[in-house]
């Protein structure tokens, strides 16, 4: 799928693959959720990574590596290891 944004045309599949590849440099990706990102005409990509949370230095490096990608990227907490009440 290709969408138009203020940055030009965005190939959503390629964008998702690029974000996942960058994330997998830090942790295996357990889940990827994609939705529209409001009026910005770019995808919202939410990632669930396995293992420990990213350290602050890892998170900063990841966020700086995706800042020029035409997507809103968020890392969600892995709730599979959380014990329910």
C-alpha positions as a printed NumPy array, in Angstrom:
array([[  0.   ,   0.   ,   0.   ],
       [  1.262,   3.47 ,  -0.853],
       [ -0.092,   6.589,   0.834],
       [  0.577,  10.253,   0.263],
       [  2.071,  12.343,   3.05 ],
       [  3.686,  15.74 ,   3.346],
       [  6.991,  13.884,   2.865],
       [  5.77 ,  12.502,  -0.471],
       [  4.538,   8.998,  -1.221],
       [  5.028,   6.435,   1.539],
       [  5.29 ,   2.694,   0.835],
       [  3.694,   1.368,   4.022],
       [  4.98 ,  -2.209,   3.68 ],
       [  8.551,  -1.008,   3.129],
       [  8.233,   1.419,   6.047],
       [  7.003,  -1.348,   8.365],
       [  9.807,  -3.676,   7.261],
       [ 12.409,  -0.954,   7.87 ],
       [ 11.082,  -0.205,  11.367],
       [ 10.951,  -3.909,  12.28 ],
       [ 14.508,  -4.454,  11.017],
       [ 15.773,  -1.559,  13.141],
       [ 13.914,  -2.845,  16.22 ],
       [ 15.236,  -6.377,  15.76 ],
       [ 18.759,  -5.022,  16.109],
       [ 17.838,  -4.541,  19.791],
       [ 15.273,  -7.262,  20.618],
       [ 13.192,  -9.841,  18.74 ],
       [  9.859,  -8.368,  17.645],
       [  6.891, -10.262,  19.12 ],
       [  4.068,  -8.263,  17.52 ],
       [  3.535,  -5.421,  15.066],
       [  0.353,  -3.349,  15.004],
       [ -0.285,  -0.862,  12.23 ],
       [ -3.014,   1.736,  11.999],
       [ -3.635,   5.175,  10.552],
       [ -1.859,   7.973,  12.42 ],
       [ -4.596,  10.586,  12.439],
       [ -4.369,  13.386,   9.922],
       [ -0.638,  13.017,   9.288],
       [ -1.143,  10.551,   6.398],
       [  1.505,   8.186,   7.666],
       [  1.202,   4.841,   9.421],
       [  1.266,   4.392,  13.175],
       [  3.487,   1.397,  13.936],
       [  3.359,  -0.147,  17.403],
       [  5.934,  -2.788,  18.287],
       [  6.008,  -5.335,  21.083],
       [  9.566,  -6.509,  21.707],
       [ 10.431,  -9.679,  23.6  ],
       [ 12.776,  -9.795,  26.527],
       [ 13.788,  -6.999,  28.832],
       [ 12.775,  -3.417,  28.264],
       [ 15.187,  -1.361,  26.211],
       [ 17.756,   0.457,  28.296],
       [ 17.59 ,   4.266,  28.014],
       [ 20.636,   4.34 ,  25.72 ],
       [ 19.107,   1.641,  23.478],
       [ 15.773,   3.455,  23.375],
       [ 17.45 ,   6.738,  22.445],
       [ 19.458,   5.031,  19.702],
       [ 16.348,   3.302,  18.331],
       [ 14.284,   6.502,  18.385],
       [ 17.025,   8.463,  16.644],
       [ 17.263,   5.753,  13.983],
       [ 13.526,   5.94 ,  13.176],
       [ 13.085,   9.712,  13.403],
       [ 13.43 ,  10.202,   9.632],
       [ 11.121,   7.306,   8.746],
       [  7.662,   8.539,   7.669],
       [  5.756,   6.802,  10.483],
       [  4.736,   7.308,  14.086],
       [  6.608,   4.551,  15.94 ],
       [  5.86 ,   3.363,  19.462],
       [  7.207,   0.495,  21.556],
       [  4.526,  -1.145,  23.701],
       [  5.085,  -3.122,  26.884],
       [  5.226,  -6.898,  26.516],
       [  2.338,  -7.959,  28.753],
       [  2.671, -11.691,  28.06 ],
       [  4.985, -12.113,  31.045],
       [  2.813, -10.048,  33.407],
       [  0.85 , -12.053,  35.955],
       [ -2.833, -10.987,  36.01 ],
       [ -4.403, -10.067,  39.347]])
